PDB file of C-alpha atoms in Angstrom:
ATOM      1  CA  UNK A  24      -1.213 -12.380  -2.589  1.00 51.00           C
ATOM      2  CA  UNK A  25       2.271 -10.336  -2.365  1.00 58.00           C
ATOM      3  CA  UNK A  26       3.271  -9.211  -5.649  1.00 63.00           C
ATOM      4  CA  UNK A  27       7.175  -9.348  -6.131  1.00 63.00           C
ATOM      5  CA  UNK A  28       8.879  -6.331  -5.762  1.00 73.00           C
ATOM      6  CA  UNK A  29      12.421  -5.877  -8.164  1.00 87.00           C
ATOM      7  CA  UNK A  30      13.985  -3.480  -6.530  1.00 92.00           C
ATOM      8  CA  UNK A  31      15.496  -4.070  -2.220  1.00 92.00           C
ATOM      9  CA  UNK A  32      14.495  -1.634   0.425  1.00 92.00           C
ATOM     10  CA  UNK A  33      18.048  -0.384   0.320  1.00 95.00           C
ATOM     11  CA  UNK A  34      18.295   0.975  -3.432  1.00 94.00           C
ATOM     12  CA  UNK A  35      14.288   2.056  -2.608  1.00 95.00           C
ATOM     13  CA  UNK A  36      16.085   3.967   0.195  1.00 96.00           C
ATOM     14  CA  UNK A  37      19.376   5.635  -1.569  1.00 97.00           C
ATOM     15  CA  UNK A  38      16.973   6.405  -4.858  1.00 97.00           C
ATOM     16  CA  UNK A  39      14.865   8.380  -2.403  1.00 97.00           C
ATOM     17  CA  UNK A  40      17.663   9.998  -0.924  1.00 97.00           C
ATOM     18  CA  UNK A  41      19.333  10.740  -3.966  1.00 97.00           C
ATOM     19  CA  UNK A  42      16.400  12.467  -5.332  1.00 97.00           C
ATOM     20  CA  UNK A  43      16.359  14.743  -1.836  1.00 95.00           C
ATOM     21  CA  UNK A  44      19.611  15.600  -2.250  1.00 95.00           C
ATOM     22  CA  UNK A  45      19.776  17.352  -5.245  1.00 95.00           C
ATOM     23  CA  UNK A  46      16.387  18.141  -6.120  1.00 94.00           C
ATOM     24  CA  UNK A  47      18.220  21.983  -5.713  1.00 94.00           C
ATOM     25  CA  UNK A  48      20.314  21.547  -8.104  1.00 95.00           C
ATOM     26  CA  UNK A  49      17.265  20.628 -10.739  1.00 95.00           C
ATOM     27  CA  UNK A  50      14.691  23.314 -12.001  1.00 96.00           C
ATOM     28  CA  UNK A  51      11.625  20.448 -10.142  1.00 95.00           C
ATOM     29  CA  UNK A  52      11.458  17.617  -8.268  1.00 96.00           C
ATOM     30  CA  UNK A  53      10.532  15.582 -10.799  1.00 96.00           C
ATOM     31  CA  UNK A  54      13.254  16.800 -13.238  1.00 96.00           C
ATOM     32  CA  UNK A  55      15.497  15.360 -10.584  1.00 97.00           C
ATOM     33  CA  UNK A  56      13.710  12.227  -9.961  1.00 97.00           C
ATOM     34  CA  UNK A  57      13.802  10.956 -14.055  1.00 97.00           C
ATOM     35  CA  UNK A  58      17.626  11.819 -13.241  1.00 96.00           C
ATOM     36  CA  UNK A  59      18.195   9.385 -10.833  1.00 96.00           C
ATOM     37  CA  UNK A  60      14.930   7.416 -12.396  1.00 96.00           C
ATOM     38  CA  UNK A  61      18.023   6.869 -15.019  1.00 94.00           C
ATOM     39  CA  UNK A  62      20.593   5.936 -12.743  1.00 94.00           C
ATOM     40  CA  UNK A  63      19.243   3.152 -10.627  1.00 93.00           C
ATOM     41  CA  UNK A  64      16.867   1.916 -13.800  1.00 93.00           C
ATOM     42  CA  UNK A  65      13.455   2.187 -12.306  1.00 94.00           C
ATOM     43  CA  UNK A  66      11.363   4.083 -14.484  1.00 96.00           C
ATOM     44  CA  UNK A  67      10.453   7.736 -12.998  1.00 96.00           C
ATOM     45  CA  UNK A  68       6.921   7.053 -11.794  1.00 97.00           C
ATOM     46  CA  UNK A  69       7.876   4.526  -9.826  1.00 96.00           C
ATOM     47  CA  UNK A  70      10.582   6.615  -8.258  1.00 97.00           C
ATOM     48  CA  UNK A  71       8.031   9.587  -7.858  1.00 97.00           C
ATOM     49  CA  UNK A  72       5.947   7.092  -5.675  1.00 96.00           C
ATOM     50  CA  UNK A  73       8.305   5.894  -3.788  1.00 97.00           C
ATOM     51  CA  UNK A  74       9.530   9.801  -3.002  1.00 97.00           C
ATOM     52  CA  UNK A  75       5.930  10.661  -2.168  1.00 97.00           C
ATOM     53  CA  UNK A  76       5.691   8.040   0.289  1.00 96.00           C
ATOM     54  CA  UNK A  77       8.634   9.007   1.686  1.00 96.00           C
ATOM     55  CA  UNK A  78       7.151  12.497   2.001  1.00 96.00           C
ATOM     56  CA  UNK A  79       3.923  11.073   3.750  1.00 96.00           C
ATOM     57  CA  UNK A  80       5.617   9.063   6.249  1.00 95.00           C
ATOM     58  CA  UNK A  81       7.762  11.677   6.961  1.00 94.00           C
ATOM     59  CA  UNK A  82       5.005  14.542   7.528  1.00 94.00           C
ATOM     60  CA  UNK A  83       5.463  16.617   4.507  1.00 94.00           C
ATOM     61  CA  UNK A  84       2.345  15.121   2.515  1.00 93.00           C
ATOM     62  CA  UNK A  85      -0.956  14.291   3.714  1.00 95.00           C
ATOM     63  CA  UNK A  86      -2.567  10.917   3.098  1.00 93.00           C
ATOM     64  CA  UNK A  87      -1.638   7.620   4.367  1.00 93.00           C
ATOM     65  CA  UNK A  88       1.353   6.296   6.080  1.00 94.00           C
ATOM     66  CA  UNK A  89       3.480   3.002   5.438  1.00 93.00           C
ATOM     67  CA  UNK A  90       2.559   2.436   8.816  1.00 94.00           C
ATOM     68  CA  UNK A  91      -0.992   3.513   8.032  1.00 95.00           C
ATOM     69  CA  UNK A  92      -1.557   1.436   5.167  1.00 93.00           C
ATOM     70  CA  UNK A  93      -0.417  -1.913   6.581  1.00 95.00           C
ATOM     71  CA  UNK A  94      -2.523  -1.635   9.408  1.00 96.00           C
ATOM     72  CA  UNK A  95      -5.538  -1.126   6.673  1.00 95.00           C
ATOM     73  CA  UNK A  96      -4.349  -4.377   5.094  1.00 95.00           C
ATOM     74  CA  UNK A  97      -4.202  -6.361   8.394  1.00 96.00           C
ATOM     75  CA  UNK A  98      -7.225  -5.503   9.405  1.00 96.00           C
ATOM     76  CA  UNK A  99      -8.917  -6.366   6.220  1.00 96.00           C
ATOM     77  CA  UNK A 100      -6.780  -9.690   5.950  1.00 95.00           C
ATOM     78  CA  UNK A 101      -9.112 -10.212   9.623  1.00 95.00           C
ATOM     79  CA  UNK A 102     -12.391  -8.943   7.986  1.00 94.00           C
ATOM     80  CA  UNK A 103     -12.193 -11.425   5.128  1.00 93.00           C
ATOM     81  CA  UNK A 104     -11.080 -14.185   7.622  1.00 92.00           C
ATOM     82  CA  UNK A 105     -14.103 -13.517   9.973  1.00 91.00           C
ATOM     83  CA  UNK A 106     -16.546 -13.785   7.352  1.00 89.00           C
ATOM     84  CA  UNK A 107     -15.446 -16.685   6.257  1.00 88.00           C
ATOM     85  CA  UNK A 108     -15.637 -18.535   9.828  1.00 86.00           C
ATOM     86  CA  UNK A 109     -19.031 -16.998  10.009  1.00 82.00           C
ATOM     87  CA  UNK A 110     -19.736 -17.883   6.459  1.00 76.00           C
ATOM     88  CA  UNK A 111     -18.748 -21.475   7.256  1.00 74.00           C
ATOM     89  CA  UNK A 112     -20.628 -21.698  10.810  1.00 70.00           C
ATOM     90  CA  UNK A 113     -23.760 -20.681   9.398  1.00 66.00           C
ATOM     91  CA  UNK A 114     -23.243 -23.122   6.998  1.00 62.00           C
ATOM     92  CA  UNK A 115     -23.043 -25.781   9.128  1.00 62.00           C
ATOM     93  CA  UNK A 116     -26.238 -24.928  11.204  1.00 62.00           C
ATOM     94  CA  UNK A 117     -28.853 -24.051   8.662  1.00 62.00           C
ATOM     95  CA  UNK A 118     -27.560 -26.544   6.444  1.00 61.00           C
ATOM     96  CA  UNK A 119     -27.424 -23.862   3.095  1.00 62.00           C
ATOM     97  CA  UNK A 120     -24.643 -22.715   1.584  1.00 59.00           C
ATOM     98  CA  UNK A 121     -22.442 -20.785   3.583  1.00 55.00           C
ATOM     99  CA  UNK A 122     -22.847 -17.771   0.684  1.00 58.00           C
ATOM    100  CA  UNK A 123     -26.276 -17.741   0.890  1.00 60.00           C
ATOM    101  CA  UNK A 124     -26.590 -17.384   4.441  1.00 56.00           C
ATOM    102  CA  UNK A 125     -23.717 -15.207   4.631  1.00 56.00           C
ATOM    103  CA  UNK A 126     -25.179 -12.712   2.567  1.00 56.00           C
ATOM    104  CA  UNK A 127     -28.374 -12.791   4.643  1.00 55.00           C
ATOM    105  CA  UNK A 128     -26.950 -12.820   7.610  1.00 53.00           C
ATOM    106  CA  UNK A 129     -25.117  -9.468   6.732  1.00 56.00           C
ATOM    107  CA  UNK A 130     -27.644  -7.803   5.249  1.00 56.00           C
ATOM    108  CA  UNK A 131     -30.017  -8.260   8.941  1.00 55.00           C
ATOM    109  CA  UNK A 132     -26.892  -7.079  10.662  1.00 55.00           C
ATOM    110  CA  UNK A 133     -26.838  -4.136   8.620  1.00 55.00           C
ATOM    111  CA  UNK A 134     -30.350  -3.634   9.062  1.00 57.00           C
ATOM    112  CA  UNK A 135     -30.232  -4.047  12.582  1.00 55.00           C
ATOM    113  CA  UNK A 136     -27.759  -1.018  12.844  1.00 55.00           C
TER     114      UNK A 136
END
């Protein structure tokens, strides 16, 4: 499910910017980001995430990357589409419901490792 997202790229882009720009000129960064929190009318925690993932993807913060994180959500769309096949398959051959064997099926796997 994608959730809807007010605000374009672009403005993300320019409100990050902005708040690079003359974070100097401010006494903090975050005195600088509820400044331009007020001029492009996001509200300042959402502009302070935006700026720290800015500062991950560009190397000056550790944790996870835009790049990073979708490749987290791809592989867990696969993950929840590959139990579901198996789910469905074992379904099919034992004749149970596919949670039931699912779940057993998983927890012998893990077992097994």
């Amino acid at each position: 499910m994608k959730k809807s997202t007010r605000f374009s790229p672009k403005v993300r882009e320019r409100a990050v910017r902005m708040v690079v720009e003359v974070t100097d000129q401010h006494d903090s960064q975050w005195a600088a980001i509820v400044s331009i929190a007020a001029k492009t009318g996001c509200t300042a925690e959402t502009l302070r995430g935006w700026v720290r993932q800015h500062e991950r993807d560009s190397g000056q913060r550790e944790g996870p990357t835009t790049a990073e994180h979708k490749r987290v959500k791809e592989l867990e769309r696969e993950v929840r589409e590959l139990r579901s096949a198996a789910g469905s398959a074992l379904g099919r051959r034992c004749g149970c419901s596919p949670r039931r064997c699912f779940g057993t099926t998983r927890a012998i796997a893990v077992a097994a490792a």
